[in-house]
Coordinates of C-alpha atoms and ligand atoms in Angstrom, one line a residue:
M1437 CA -50.8 -39.1 -47.6
V1438 CA -47.7 -40.6 -49.2
Q1439 CA -45.6 -37.7 -48.0
A1440 CA -46.7 -38.3 -44.4
I1441 CA -45.7 -41.9 -44.6
L1442 CA -42.3 -41.0 -46.2
L1443 CA -41.6 -38.6 -43.3
A1444 CA -42.2 -41.4 -40.9
I1445 CA -39.8 -43.6 -42.8
S1446 CA -37.1 -41.0 -42.9
L1447 CA -37.3 -40.3 -39.1
L1448 CA -37.1 -44.0 -38.5
T1449 CA -34.1 -44.6 -40.7
F1450 CA -32.2 -41.3 -40.1
P1451 CA -32.0 -39.9 -36.6
P1452 CA -31.9 -36.1 -36.5
Q1453 CA -28.1 -36.2 -35.8
S1454 CA -27.5 -37.7 -39.3
S1455 CA -24.1 -36.8 -40.6
P1456 CA -23.1 -36.5 -44.3
V1457 CA -23.1 -40.0 -45.8
A1458 CA -20.3 -41.3 -48.0
M1459 CA -21.1 -44.2 -50.3
T1460 CA -19.5 -46.0 -53.3
L1461 CA -21.2 -47.0 -56.5
D1462 CA -19.5 -49.5 -58.9
V1463 CA -21.3 -50.1 -62.2
D1464 CA -20.2 -52.8 -64.5
A1465 CA -21.4 -52.0 -68.1
T1466 CA -19.4 -54.8 -69.8
D1467 CA -22.7 -56.6 -70.5
A1468 CA -24.3 -53.5 -72.0
P1469 CA -24.6 -55.2 -75.4
L1470 CA -26.7 -57.8 -73.6
K1471 CA -28.8 -54.9 -72.2
I1472 CA -27.9 -55.4 -68.6
L1473 CA -25.9 -53.3 -66.1
H1474 CA -24.6 -54.7 -62.9
A1475 CA -24.2 -52.4 -59.8
T1476 CA -22.8 -52.6 -56.3
A1477 CA -23.6 -49.8 -53.8
T1478 CA -22.0 -49.6 -50.4
M1479 CA -22.9 -47.2 -47.6
P1480 CA -22.5 -47.0 -43.8
A1481 CA -24.8 -49.4 -42.0
R1482 CA -27.0 -48.2 -39.2
A1483 CA -28.3 -50.7 -36.7
G1484 CA -32.1 -51.2 -36.9
A1485 CA -34.4 -50.2 -39.7
M1486 CA -32.8 -48.9 -42.9
T1487 CA -34.5 -48.0 -46.1
L1488 CA -32.9 -48.1 -49.6
F1489 CA -34.5 -45.9 -52.2
Y1490 CA -34.5 -46.1 -56.0
P1491 CA -34.8 -42.6 -57.7
K1492 CA -38.5 -42.0 -58.6
W1493 CA -39.1 -38.3 -59.6
I1494 CA -36.5 -37.6 -62.2
P1495 CA -35.3 -34.0 -62.7
G1496 CA -35.6 -33.0 -66.4
E1497 CA -38.2 -35.7 -67.0
H1498 CA -40.8 -33.9 -64.8
M1499 CA -42.5 -37.1 -63.7
P1500 CA -42.1 -40.3 -61.5
S1501 CA -40.3 -42.1 -64.3
G1502 CA -37.5 -43.9 -62.4
P1503 CA -37.6 -47.3 -64.1
I1504 CA -38.3 -49.3 -60.9
A1505 CA -39.7 -52.3 -62.9
N1506 CA -36.3 -52.9 -64.3
L1507 CA -34.4 -53.0 -61.0
T1508 CA -33.6 -56.7 -60.8
G1509 CA -31.3 -59.2 -59.1
L1510 CA -31.4 -57.3 -55.8
H1511 CA -29.5 -58.7 -52.8
V1512 CA -28.6 -56.7 -49.7
F1513 CA -25.8 -57.5 -47.2
A1514 CA -24.6 -56.2 -43.9
D1515 CA -20.8 -56.9 -43.5
G1516 CA -21.3 -59.7 -46.0
K1517 CA -24.3 -61.3 -44.4
E1518 CA -27.4 -61.3 -46.6
L1519 CA -30.4 -59.5 -45.2
E1520 CA -34.0 -59.9 -46.2
W1521 CA -35.6 -56.9 -47.9
R1522 CA -39.3 -55.9 -48.2
R1523 CA -40.7 -53.3 -50.6
D1524 CA -42.9 -50.6 -49.0
L1525 CA -46.5 -51.2 -49.9
V1526 CA -47.2 -47.6 -50.6
E1527 CA -43.9 -46.1 -51.7
M1528 CA -42.9 -48.9 -54.0
Y1529 CA -39.5 -47.4 -54.8
A1530 CA -38.4 -48.0 -51.1
F1531 CA -36.9 -51.3 -49.7
A1532 CA -36.7 -51.8 -46.0
V1533 CA -34.1 -53.9 -44.3
T1534 CA -33.2 -54.6 -40.6
V1535 CA -29.5 -54.1 -39.9
P1536 CA -28.0 -56.2 -37.1
A1537 CA -26.3 -54.3 -34.3
G1538 CA -22.6 -53.8 -34.8
A1539 CA -22.7 -54.0 -38.6
R1540 CA -20.5 -51.4 -40.3
T1541 CA -21.2 -51.6 -44.1
L1542 CA -24.4 -52.1 -46.0
T1543 CA -23.9 -53.4 -49.5
A1544 CA -26.6 -53.7 -52.2
K1545 CA -25.9 -55.7 -55.4
Y1546 CA -28.4 -55.5 -58.2
D1547 CA -28.9 -55.2 -62.0
Y1548 CA -30.6 -52.7 -64.2
A1549 CA -32.3 -54.7 -67.0
V1550 CA -32.1 -52.1 -69.8
P1551 CA -35.5 -51.7 -71.5
T1552 CA -35.6 -52.8 -75.1
G1553 CA -38.4 -50.3 -75.8
G1554 CA -41.0 -48.2 -74.1
G1555 CA -39.9 -46.4 -70.9
A1556 CA -39.4 -42.7 -70.5
F1557 CA -36.5 -40.6 -71.8
G1558 CA -33.3 -41.6 -69.9
S1559 CA -34.8 -45.0 -69.0
T1560 CA -36.0 -46.0 -72.5
A1561 CA -33.7 -48.3 -74.6
S1562 CA -30.2 -47.1 -73.7
S1563 CA -27.8 -49.7 -74.9
N1564 CA -27.1 -51.8 -78.0
A1565 CA -24.2 -53.7 -79.5
K1566 CA -22.1 -50.6 -79.9
I1567 CA -23.4 -48.0 -77.4
A1568 CA -24.4 -47.5 -73.8
V1569 CA -25.8 -44.3 -72.3
I1570 CA -25.4 -44.6 -68.5
N1571 CA -27.9 -42.6 -66.5
W1572 CA -26.7 -43.1 -62.9
Y1573 CA -30.2 -42.8 -61.5
T1574 CA -31.1 -46.1 -63.2
V1575 CA -28.5 -47.9 -61.1
G1576 CA -28.6 -45.7 -58.1
L1577 CA -30.0 -47.2 -54.8
Y1578 CA -29.2 -45.0 -51.9
P1579 CA -30.1 -44.6 -48.2
M1580 CA -33.5 -43.0 -48.1
G1581 CA -34.1 -39.8 -46.1
E1582 CA -30.8 -38.1 -46.6
S1583 CA -30.7 -35.2 -49.2
P1584 CA -29.1 -36.4 -52.4
A1585 CA -27.0 -33.2 -52.3
A1586 CA -25.6 -34.3 -48.9
I1587 CA -24.5 -37.8 -49.9
T1588 CA -21.0 -38.1 -51.3
V1589 CA -20.5 -40.8 -53.9
T1590 CA -17.3 -42.3 -55.2
A1591 CA -18.3 -44.0 -58.5
T1592 CA -16.6 -46.3 -61.0
L1593 CA -17.8 -47.4 -64.3
K1594 CA -16.5 -50.4 -66.3
A1595 CA -16.9 -50.2 -70.0
P1596 CA -16.6 -53.0 -72.6
A1597 CA -13.0 -53.4 -73.8
G1598 CA -12.1 -50.9 -76.5
W1599 CA -15.1 -48.6 -75.9
K1600 CA -14.5 -44.9 -75.3
H1601 CA -16.3 -42.6 -72.8
G1602 CA -17.6 -39.1 -72.7
G1603 CA -19.3 -36.7 -70.3
S1604 CA -18.7 -33.8 -68.0
L1605 CA -18.1 -35.8 -64.8
D1606 CA -14.6 -35.3 -63.3
V1607 CA -12.5 -38.3 -64.0
D1608 CA -9.8 -39.3 -61.5
R1609 CA -8.1 -42.1 -63.5
V1610 CA -8.8 -44.6 -66.2
I1611 CA -7.6 -48.2 -66.0
D1612 CA -7.5 -50.2 -69.3
Q1613 CA -7.6 -54.0 -68.8
P1614 CA -8.3 -56.8 -71.3
G1615 CA -11.7 -57.4 -69.8
G1616 CA -12.7 -53.7 -70.0
T1617 CA -11.9 -50.1 -69.2
T1618 CA -12.6 -48.9 -65.6
I1619 CA -13.2 -45.2 -65.2
H1620 CA -12.7 -43.9 -61.6
Y1621 CA -14.7 -40.7 -61.1
A1622 CA -13.8 -38.0 -58.5
P1623 CA -16.1 -38.0 -55.5
T1624 CA -19.2 -35.9 -56.0
S1625 CA -22.7 -35.6 -54.5
L1626 CA -25.4 -38.1 -55.4
E1627 CA -27.4 -35.2 -56.9
M1628 CA -24.4 -34.2 -59.2
L1629 CA -23.7 -37.8 -60.1
N1630 CA -27.3 -38.3 -61.3
D1631 CA -27.1 -35.1 -63.2
H1632 CA -24.0 -36.3 -65.2
P1633 CA -24.8 -39.2 -67.5
V1634 CA -22.0 -40.9 -69.3
L1635 CA -21.7 -41.9 -72.9
L1636 CA -19.9 -45.2 -73.8
G1637 CA -19.3 -46.5 -77.3
E1638 CA -17.1 -48.2 -79.8
H1639 CA -17.6 -45.5 -82.5
F1640 CA -16.9 -42.3 -80.6
R1641 CA -15.7 -38.7 -81.3
S1642 CA -15.0 -36.0 -78.7
I1643 CA -15.0 -32.6 -80.4
E1644 CA -13.6 -29.7 -78.4
L1645 CA -15.7 -26.8 -79.6
W1646 CA -14.1 -24.4 -77.2
P1647 CA -11.2 -25.4 -74.9
A1648 CA -10.9 -24.8 -71.2
G1649 CA -9.4 -21.4 -70.6
S1650 CA -11.0 -20.0 -73.8
G1651 CA -13.4 -17.1 -73.6
P1652 CA -16.6 -19.2 -73.3
G1653 CA -14.7 -22.0 -71.4
E1654 CA -14.8 -25.7 -72.0
H1655 CA -17.6 -26.7 -74.4
V1656 CA -17.4 -30.2 -75.9
L1657 CA -19.5 -32.3 -78.3
D1658 CA -19.1 -36.0 -77.3
V1659 CA -20.6 -38.1 -80.0
V1660 CA -21.3 -41.8 -80.1
A1661 CA -22.8 -43.6 -83.1
D1662 CA -23.8 -47.0 -84.4
S1663 CA -21.2 -46.7 -87.1
D1664 CA -18.1 -44.7 -88.1
W1665 CA -20.0 -43.6 -91.2
A1666 CA -22.3 -41.6 -89.0
L1667 CA -19.4 -39.8 -87.4
Q1668 CA -18.0 -38.4 -90.6
F1669 CA -19.9 -35.2 -90.6
P1670 CA -18.6 -32.0 -92.2
Q1671 CA -16.5 -29.4 -90.4
S1672 CA -19.3 -26.9 -91.2
R1673 CA -21.5 -28.7 -88.7
I1674 CA -18.8 -28.4 -86.0
D1675 CA -18.3 -24.7 -86.9
A1676 CA -22.1 -24.1 -86.5
Y1677 CA -22.1 -25.6 -83.0
K1678 CA -19.1 -23.4 -82.0
K1679 CA -21.3 -20.5 -83.0
I1680 CA -24.3 -21.9 -81.2
V1681 CA -22.2 -21.7 -77.9
L1682 CA -21.4 -18.1 -78.5
E1683 CA -25.0 -17.1 -79.6
E1684 CA -26.5 -18.9 -76.7
R1685 CA -24.2 -17.3 -74.1
R1686 CA -24.8 -13.9 -75.6
V1687 CA -28.5 -14.2 -74.8
F1688 CA -27.6 -14.4 -71.1
G1689 CA -24.9 -11.7 -71.3
D1690 CA -22.1 -14.3 -71.6
V1691 CA -22.6 -15.5 -68.1
G1692 CA -22.6 -19.2 -67.3
H1693 CA -23.1 -21.1 -64.1
Y1694 CA -21.3 -24.3 -65.0
R1695 CA -17.7 -25.4 -64.9
K1696 CA -17.8 -26.9 -68.3
Y1697 CA -20.5 -28.1 -70.7
H1698 CA -20.7 -31.3 -72.8
W1699 CA -23.4 -32.3 -75.2
L1700 CA -23.7 -36.1 -75.1
L1701 CA -25.0 -37.0 -78.6
T1702 CA -26.1 -40.5 -79.5
L1703 CA -26.6 -41.2 -83.2
S1704 CA -28.6 -44.4 -83.4
D1705 CA -31.9 -45.5 -84.9
N1706 CA -32.8 -47.7 -81.9
L1707 CA -32.0 -45.7 -78.7
G1708 CA -34.9 -43.1 -79.0
S1709 CA -35.2 -39.6 -80.3
F1710 CA -35.2 -37.1 -77.4
G1711 CA -33.1 -34.9 -75.2
V1712 CA -32.8 -34.6 -71.4
E1713 CA -31.1 -31.6 -70.0
H1714 CA -28.5 -31.5 -67.2
H1715 CA -26.6 -28.7 -65.5
E1716 CA -23.3 -29.4 -67.3
C1717 CA -24.4 -31.7 -70.1
A1718 CA -27.4 -33.1 -72.0
D1719 CA -28.3 -36.6 -73.1
D1720 CA -29.4 -36.0 -76.7
R1721 CA -30.4 -38.9 -79.0
V1722 CA -31.2 -38.6 -82.7
A1723 CA -31.3 -40.8 -85.8
E1724 CA -28.0 -42.4 -87.0
N1725 CA -27.8 -40.2 -90.1
T1726 CA -28.6 -36.9 -88.4
F1727 CA -25.2 -35.3 -88.6
V1728 CA -24.4 -36.6 -92.1
D1729 CA -27.7 -35.7 -93.7
D1730 CA -28.5 -32.0 -94.0
D1731 CA -32.3 -32.5 -94.1
T1732 CA -32.4 -34.6 -90.9
A1733 CA -29.9 -32.2 -89.3
K1734 CA -32.2 -29.3 -89.9
R1735 CA -35.3 -31.0 -88.7
S1736 CA -33.6 -31.8 -85.4
S1737 CA -31.7 -28.5 -85.2
L1738 CA -33.6 -27.2 -82.2
L1739 CA -32.4 -30.1 -80.0
L1740 CA -28.9 -29.2 -78.9
P1741 CA -29.6 -25.4 -78.5
H1742 CA -32.7 -26.3 -76.6
E1743 CA -30.9 -28.6 -74.1
F1744 CA -28.0 -26.1 -73.7
F1745 CA -30.5 -23.3 -73.0
H1746 CA -31.9 -25.5 -70.2
S1747 CA -28.6 -25.2 -68.3
W1748 CA -29.8 -21.7 -67.5
N1749 CA -33.6 -22.1 -67.9
G1750 CA -34.5 -25.2 -65.9
K1751 CA -31.4 -26.2 -64.1
A1752 CA -29.8 -23.1 -62.6
R1753 CA -33.1 -21.1 -62.6
R1754 CA -35.7 -23.7 -61.7
P1755 CA -39.4 -23.4 -60.8
A1756 CA -39.8 -23.7 -57.1
G1757 CA -42.2 -26.7 -57.5
L1758 CA -39.3 -28.7 -59.1
V1759 CA -36.8 -28.0 -56.4
T1760 CA -37.8 -30.8 -54.0
G1761 CA -34.6 -31.9 -52.3
G1762 CA -35.3 -35.6 -52.8
Y1763 CA -36.2 -38.1 -55.5
E1764 CA -39.1 -39.4 -53.4
K1765 CA -40.9 -36.0 -53.3
P1766 CA -43.5 -35.2 -56.0
M1767 CA -42.7 -32.4 -58.5
K1768 CA -45.1 -29.7 -59.4
D1769 CA -45.0 -29.0 -63.2
D1770 CA -47.2 -25.9 -63.3
L1771 CA -44.4 -23.6 -64.6
L1772 CA -43.3 -25.8 -67.5
W1773 CA -44.6 -23.1 -69.8
V1774 CA -41.5 -21.1 -68.6
Y1775 CA -39.1 -24.1 -68.2
E1776 CA -40.0 -25.7 -71.5
G1777 CA -42.0 -23.0 -73.4
L1778 CA -39.2 -20.3 -73.2
T1779 CA -36.6 -23.0 -74.0
E1780 CA -38.6 -24.2 -77.0
Y1781 CA -38.8 -20.7 -78.4
Y1782 CA -35.0 -20.1 -78.0
G1783 CA -34.0 -23.6 -79.0
E1784 CA -35.7 -23.0 -82.4
L1785 CA -34.5 -19.4 -82.7
L1786 CA -30.9 -20.0 -81.7
A1787 CA -30.6 -22.8 -84.3
A1788 CA -31.3 -19.9 -86.8
R1789 CA -29.0 -17.4 -85.1
G1790 CA -26.2 -20.0 -85.1
G1791 CA -26.7 -20.9 -88.7
L1792 CA -28.0 -24.5 -88.3
I1793 CA -31.1 -23.4 -90.2
S1794 CA -32.0 -20.3 -92.2
A1795 CA -34.3 -17.5 -90.9
K1796 CA -36.8 -18.7 -93.4
E1797 CA -36.6 -22.2 -92.1
W1798 CA -37.1 -21.0 -88.5
I1799 CA -40.2 -19.2 -89.7
D1800 CA -41.5 -22.5 -91.1
E1801 CA -40.8 -24.1 -87.8
L1802 CA -43.0 -21.5 -86.1
A1803 CA -45.8 -22.3 -88.6
A1804 CA -45.4 -26.0 -87.8
D1805 CA -45.7 -25.2 -84.1
A1806 CA -49.0 -23.4 -84.8
L1807 CA -50.4 -26.5 -86.7
A1808 CA -49.3 -28.8 -83.8
V1809 CA -51.4 -27.0 -81.3
S1810 CA -54.4 -26.2 -83.4
E1811 CA -56.1 -29.5 -82.4
P1812 CA -59.7 -29.5 -81.1
G1813 CA -58.7 -30.4 -77.5
R1814 CA -57.7 -26.8 -76.9
T1815 CA -61.4 -26.0 -76.6
W1816 CA -61.7 -27.9 -73.3
R1817 CA -58.2 -28.1 -71.9
P1818 CA -56.4 -24.8 -71.2
L1819 CA -52.6 -24.7 -71.8
Q1820 CA -52.0 -24.4 -68.1
D1821 CA -53.5 -27.9 -67.6
T1822 CA -51.2 -29.4 -70.1
A1823 CA -48.3 -28.3 -67.8
D1824 CA -50.1 -29.3 -64.6
S1825 CA -50.9 -32.8 -66.1
S1826 CA -47.5 -33.4 -67.7
P1827 CA -46.5 -36.2 -65.2
F1828 CA -49.0 -38.4 -67.1
L1829 CA -49.3 -36.5 -70.4
Y1830 CA -45.7 -37.1 -71.5
L1831 CA -46.3 -40.8 -71.7
A1832 CA -50.0 -40.8 -72.7
G1833 CA -50.4 -42.9 -75.8
G1834 CA -53.0 -45.0 -77.5
G1835 CA -54.2 -42.3 -79.9
W1836 CA -56.5 -39.4 -79.1
G1837 CA -53.7 -36.9 -78.7
G1838 CA -55.7 -34.3 -80.6
W1839 CA -58.7 -34.4 -78.3
R1840 CA -56.7 -35.0 -75.1
R1841 CA -53.9 -32.5 -76.1
S1842 CA -50.3 -33.3 -75.4
T1843 CA -47.5 -31.4 -73.7
D1844 CA -48.4 -28.3 -75.8
F1845 CA -46.5 -25.9 -73.6
Y1846 CA -43.6 -26.6 -75.9
Q1847 CA -45.0 -25.5 -79.2
E1848 CA -47.6 -23.1 -77.9
G1849 CA -44.9 -21.8 -75.5
S1850 CA -42.8 -20.9 -78.6
L1851 CA -45.7 -18.9 -80.0
I1852 CA -46.5 -17.1 -76.7
W1853 CA -42.9 -16.2 -75.9
L1854 CA -42.5 -15.0 -79.5
E1855 CA -45.5 -12.7 -78.7
A1856 CA -43.7 -11.6 -75.5
D1857 CA -40.6 -10.8 -77.5
V1858 CA -42.6 -8.9 -80.1
T1859 CA -44.4 -7.0 -77.3
I1860 CA -41.2 -6.0 -75.6
R1861 CA -39.7 -4.8 -78.9
S1862 CA -42.9 -2.8 -79.6
L1863 CA -43.2 -1.3 -76.1
T1864 CA -39.6 -0.1 -76.1
N1865 CA -39.4 0.9 -79.8
G1866 CA -36.8 -1.8 -80.4
R1867 CA -34.5 -0.8 -77.5
K1868 CA -35.2 -4.0 -75.5
T1869 CA -35.9 -7.6 -76.4
L1870 CA -36.7 -10.9 -74.7
D1871 CA -32.9 -11.4 -74.6
D1872 CA -32.8 -8.6 -72.0
F1873 CA -35.2 -10.6 -69.8
C1874 CA -33.0 -13.7 -70.1
A1875 CA -29.9 -11.8 -69.1
L1876 CA -31.7 -10.3 -66.1
F1877 CA -33.5 -13.4 -65.0
H1878 CA -31.0 -16.2 -65.8
G1879 CA -27.6 -14.5 -66.4
Q1880 CA -26.7 -14.2 -62.7
G1881 CA -24.0 -16.8 -62.5
D1882 CA -20.7 -16.7 -61.2
N1883 CA -18.7 -18.7 -63.7
G1884 CA -17.3 -21.9 -62.4
R1885 CA -19.9 -22.3 -59.7
V1886 CA -22.9 -24.6 -60.0
W1887 CA -26.0 -23.2 -58.4
V1888 CA -29.8 -23.5 -58.3
K1889 CA -32.1 -20.6 -57.7
P1890 CA -35.8 -21.3 -57.5
Y1891 CA -38.4 -18.9 -58.9
D1892 CA -42.2 -18.5 -59.0
A1893 CA -44.5 -16.9 -61.7
A1894 CA -44.5 -13.6 -59.8
E1895 CA -40.7 -13.2 -60.3
V1896 CA -41.1 -13.9 -64.1
Y1897 CA -43.7 -11.1 -64.3
D1898 CA -41.7 -8.7 -62.2
T1899 CA -38.5 -9.2 -64.2
L1900 CA -40.4 -8.7 -67.5
N1901 CA -41.8 -5.5 -66.0
K1902 CA -38.2 -4.3 -65.4
V1903 CA -37.5 -4.8 -69.1
A1904 CA -40.7 -3.3 -70.3
P1905 CA -43.5 -2.2 -68.0
Y1906 CA -46.7 -4.0 -68.9
D1907 CA -49.4 -6.2 -67.3
W1908 CA -47.4 -9.4 -67.9
K1909 CA -49.5 -11.4 -65.4
K1910 CA -52.6 -10.7 -67.4
F1911 CA -50.7 -11.3 -70.7
F1912 CA -49.7 -14.9 -69.6
E1913 CA -52.7 -15.8 -67.6
T1914 CA -55.1 -15.0 -70.4
R1915 CA -53.1 -17.3 -72.7
L1916 CA -52.7 -20.0 -70.1
R1917 CA -56.4 -20.1 -69.3
S1918 CA -57.8 -19.7 -72.8
K1919 CA -60.2 -22.4 -74.2
S1920 CA -60.3 -20.9 -77.6
S1921 CA -60.0 -23.0 -80.8
E1922 CA -57.7 -20.2 -82.2
V1923 CA -54.0 -20.6 -81.7
P1924 CA -52.3 -17.6 -80.2
S1925 CA -51.0 -15.7 -83.2
G1926 CA -50.4 -12.3 -81.8
G1927 CA -46.6 -12.8 -82.0
I1928 CA -46.8 -13.9 -85.7
E1929 CA -49.1 -11.0 -86.6
G1930 CA -47.2 -8.4 -84.5
A1931 CA -44.0 -9.5 -86.4
G1932 CA -45.6 -8.8 -89.7
Y1933 CA -46.8 -12.2 -90.8
R1934 CA -49.9 -14.3 -91.0
L1935 CA -50.5 -18.1 -90.8
V1936 CA -51.5 -19.6 -94.1
Y1937 CA -51.9 -23.2 -95.4
T1938 CA -50.6 -24.2 -98.9
D1939 CA -49.7 -27.5 -100.6
A1940 CA -46.0 -26.8 -100.2
A1941 CA -44.3 -29.2 -97.7
N1942 CA -43.0 -27.9 -94.4
M1943 CA -40.1 -30.1 -93.2
F1944 CA -40.9 -29.3 -89.5
T1945 CA -44.3 -31.0 -89.6
D1946 CA -42.4 -34.3 -89.7
P1947 CA -40.6 -35.8 -86.8
W1948 CA -36.8 -35.7 -86.5
S1949 CA -36.5 -39.4 -87.4
L1950 CA -38.7 -39.8 -90.4
D1951 CA -41.1 -42.6 -89.5
G1952 CA -42.8 -43.2 -92.8
G1953 CA -46.1 -41.8 -91.5
L1954 CA -48.2 -39.0 -92.9
N1955 CA -49.1 -35.8 -91.1
A1956 CA -52.5 -34.9 -92.6
Y1957 CA -53.8 -32.8 -89.7
A1958 CA -54.4 -29.7 -91.8
S1959 CA -56.3 -31.6 -94.5
L1960 CA -58.2 -34.7 -93.2
G1961 CA -57.3 -34.0 -89.6
V1962 CA -55.4 -37.3 -89.0
H1963 CA -51.9 -38.7 -88.6
V1964 CA -51.4 -42.1 -90.1
T1965 CA -48.4 -44.4 -89.4
D1966 CA -46.6 -46.2 -92.2
D1967 CA -48.7 -49.4 -91.8
G1968 CA -52.0 -47.4 -92.1
T1969 CA -52.9 -47.1 -88.5
V1970 CA -54.6 -43.9 -87.5
D1971 CA -52.7 -42.9 -84.4
N1972 CA -54.3 -39.5 -84.1
A1973 CA -57.7 -38.5 -85.5
W1974 CA -58.9 -35.1 -84.5
P1975 CA -62.7 -34.8 -83.8
D1976 CA -64.6 -32.3 -85.9
R1977 CA -62.2 -32.8 -88.8
P1978 CA -63.2 -34.4 -92.2
A1979 CA -61.9 -37.9 -91.5
F1980 CA -63.3 -38.3 -88.0
A1981 CA -66.6 -36.8 -89.1
A1982 CA -66.8 -39.5 -91.8
G1983 CA -66.2 -42.3 -89.2
L1984 CA -62.4 -42.7 -89.2
S1985 CA -61.3 -42.8 -85.6
N1986 CA -58.2 -43.5 -83.5
G1987 CA -56.8 -47.0 -83.7
M1988 CA -58.5 -47.9 -87.0
K1989 CA -56.3 -49.1 -89.8
I1990 CA -56.6 -48.0 -93.4
I1991 CA -56.3 -51.0 -95.7
A1992 CA -57.1 -49.4 -99.0
V1993 CA -57.3 -45.9 -100.5
N1994 CA -59.6 -45.3 -103.5
G1995 CA -59.5 -49.1 -104.2
R1996 CA -55.7 -49.5 -104.0
R1997 CA -53.7 -51.1 -101.2
F1998 CA -52.7 -48.6 -98.5
S1999 CA -49.3 -46.9 -98.5
T2000 CA -48.5 -43.4 -97.2
D2001 CA -47.6 -42.4 -100.8
E2002 CA -50.9 -43.7 -102.0
L2003 CA -52.8 -41.8 -99.3
K2004 CA -50.8 -38.7 -100.0
R2005 CA -51.6 -38.9 -103.8
A2006 CA -55.3 -39.4 -103.0
I2007 CA -55.4 -36.3 -100.8
E2008 CA -53.5 -34.3 -103.3
G2009 CA -55.8 -35.5 -106.1
S2010 CA -58.9 -34.7 -104.1
K2011 CA -58.9 -31.1 -105.3
R2012 CA -59.3 -32.2 -108.9
S2013 CA -62.0 -34.7 -108.2
T2014 CA -65.7 -34.4 -107.4
A2015 CA -65.8 -38.0 -106.1
P2016 CA -65.2 -38.5 -102.3
L2017 CA -62.1 -40.3 -101.0
E2018 CA -62.9 -43.9 -100.3
F2019 CA -61.1 -45.9 -97.6
I2020 CA -61.4 -49.6 -96.6
V2021 CA -60.8 -49.5 -92.9
E2022 CA -60.1 -52.3 -90.4
N2023 CA -61.6 -51.7 -86.9
G2024 CA -60.7 -54.6 -84.7
S2025 CA -61.6 -57.7 -86.7
Y2026 CA -64.3 -55.8 -88.7
F2027 CA -63.9 -54.0 -92.1
K2028 CA -66.0 -51.2 -93.4
T2029 CA -65.8 -48.6 -96.2
I2030 CA -65.7 -45.0 -95.3
T2031 CA -66.1 -42.1 -97.8
I2032 CA -64.8 -38.6 -97.0
D2033 CA -66.2 -35.8 -99.1
Y2034 CA -63.0 -33.8 -99.0
H2035 CA -61.6 -31.7 -101.9
G2036 CA -59.0 -29.4 -100.3
G2037 CA -55.8 -31.2 -101.4
L2038 CA -52.7 -31.4 -99.2
R2039 CA -52.3 -28.5 -96.7
Y2040 CA -49.2 -27.5 -94.8
P2041 CA -48.7 -24.5 -92.6
H2042 CA -46.5 -21.5 -93.5
L2043 CA -46.1 -17.9 -92.5
E2044 CA -46.7 -15.2 -95.1
R2045 CA -45.5 -11.6 -95.0
V2046 CA -48.1 -9.0 -94.6
S2047 CA -47.0 -6.1 -96.7
G2048 CA -46.5 -2.7 -95.1
N2049 CA -45.5 -4.1 -91.7
A2050 CA -42.0 -4.3 -90.4
D2051 CA -40.4 -7.8 -90.7
L2052 CA -39.6 -8.4 -87.0
L2053 CA -38.9 -12.1 -87.5
A2054 CA -35.9 -11.3 -89.7
E2055 CA -34.7 -8.9 -87.0
I2056 CA -35.2 -11.5 -84.2
A2057 CA -33.4 -14.2 -86.2
A2058 CA -30.4 -12.1 -87.0
P2059 CA -27.1 -13.4 -85.3
R2060 CA -25.9 -11.3 -82.4
V2061 CA -22.3 -12.5 -82.5
K2062 CA -20.4 -11.0 -85.5
Ligands
ZN428 ZN1 -36.7 -29.1 -72.7

């Protein structure tokens, strides 16, 4: 129904003879520390009804996450004369105006009020006193109905005085003035502009991993941080990322489909922890200490290889349901088990091949993936539905993740694509691997040219068949439709390992930015935040069975005031005690005592070698670039 209405709008506003549209977009980020961006967009006026649109379905985020609520201060003018605007009652990202006859230029002035929390990925908190990450789609009103690929935009960005800038967008010239630095970008399409975020910051390093003209071509690590301290990371870290570029390109047969590639890395404790992929760059955000602290660096090691892998798997080769031709058109996320699942497998694996983590640590990461998806919700929601539902699952909060499931196609995808890799190796006696599939499926570029080639599931199965003949459709569909409580462990077992639980910690069960919480899924079946709130209690596990549910808050553990350390000690001590664990719990404004008759101690996932079988994981993790 919405699509039909949109079609009517586009016919009204853009006659069939529509010609390529040229617009300008000037963004003033000098107030970024005040968390507000000012924008002015100009475009040719067309007499009669015109509609301005704010990007809604955001590539890489897989959902209608354009931050429309934060579009503020809107005024629209035709040749300087202010027009009234009215929001569409059904498509609320669309603003209708009536342009008087003879008007030549339509100008929209507006602000993007930068969220201070909440939001999704690129539109979560994105500026502070020292940093601004500019995602153009958050400041990007444009004439609705025209393909973003057919709109030419000449953009400028004004940064606070003294701040530096990074990104892979082509720069025409930079003008430094006392009130700020204005970057003039070369004209590009609206689609390309929105795919090239810009990093601004006072504390900034641009590290050329490989220069233009080198074998792999221009690959740069642009890093902005809350402090200079966070930028003083060791040369060994830079050397490892140089290697990541080579290892990653080797998977695809050293073929790229980008002109240059920049990682935009934000090191801050208050601008989120995530990554969003783009064709020629990625918006990656981690904790401030990530590159100076080895432990944090390892826990987030998958991120940069993951986003870089997306340049092939997700941007150039893209599921047909995600190639929509316009930000108003809904995306279909059913193939995210390829888009994200395969990328998760390789993001973790390439961190090992490139030396960011050891092979042993990669193996621990696979074990942590297995724990993450072992939640009881897998008995009712098949993996396929976690992909189909991702437009709302990404942001689903308020507890209950273990029963609802989450975007499990990441971690479970890692296990399933491991199994595909192991299966190919076994079918071909080690002559072929999953890398051969990637080279065949993704490695089709033409260096220096940016392209997108859609695919469907059948092409995935056909290409796998060319690498190793097998019933791949059945292989994947069985796993995508399963409602078993068992996690898919065929890859782990086929590689000569088995999943075990011990009391030895596994660093990958904790989030990248340590949040002070406790992951006790494998013992009590809960995750508890640092203030004692139970933010995920898995049904059918000891804590829930005893009456501890989502949203309750643990006040005391065995008679002592709650802290995560106290809770950890109590679980650890449970194996030496015959008495049950005793919690005082707050539920709304009521208190109660809950006893949990649990004696298993702390439990963390690991993979253990099965003697007599070949160690395929060591083989898979071995670097390919000597
Ligand atoms: Zn991803």
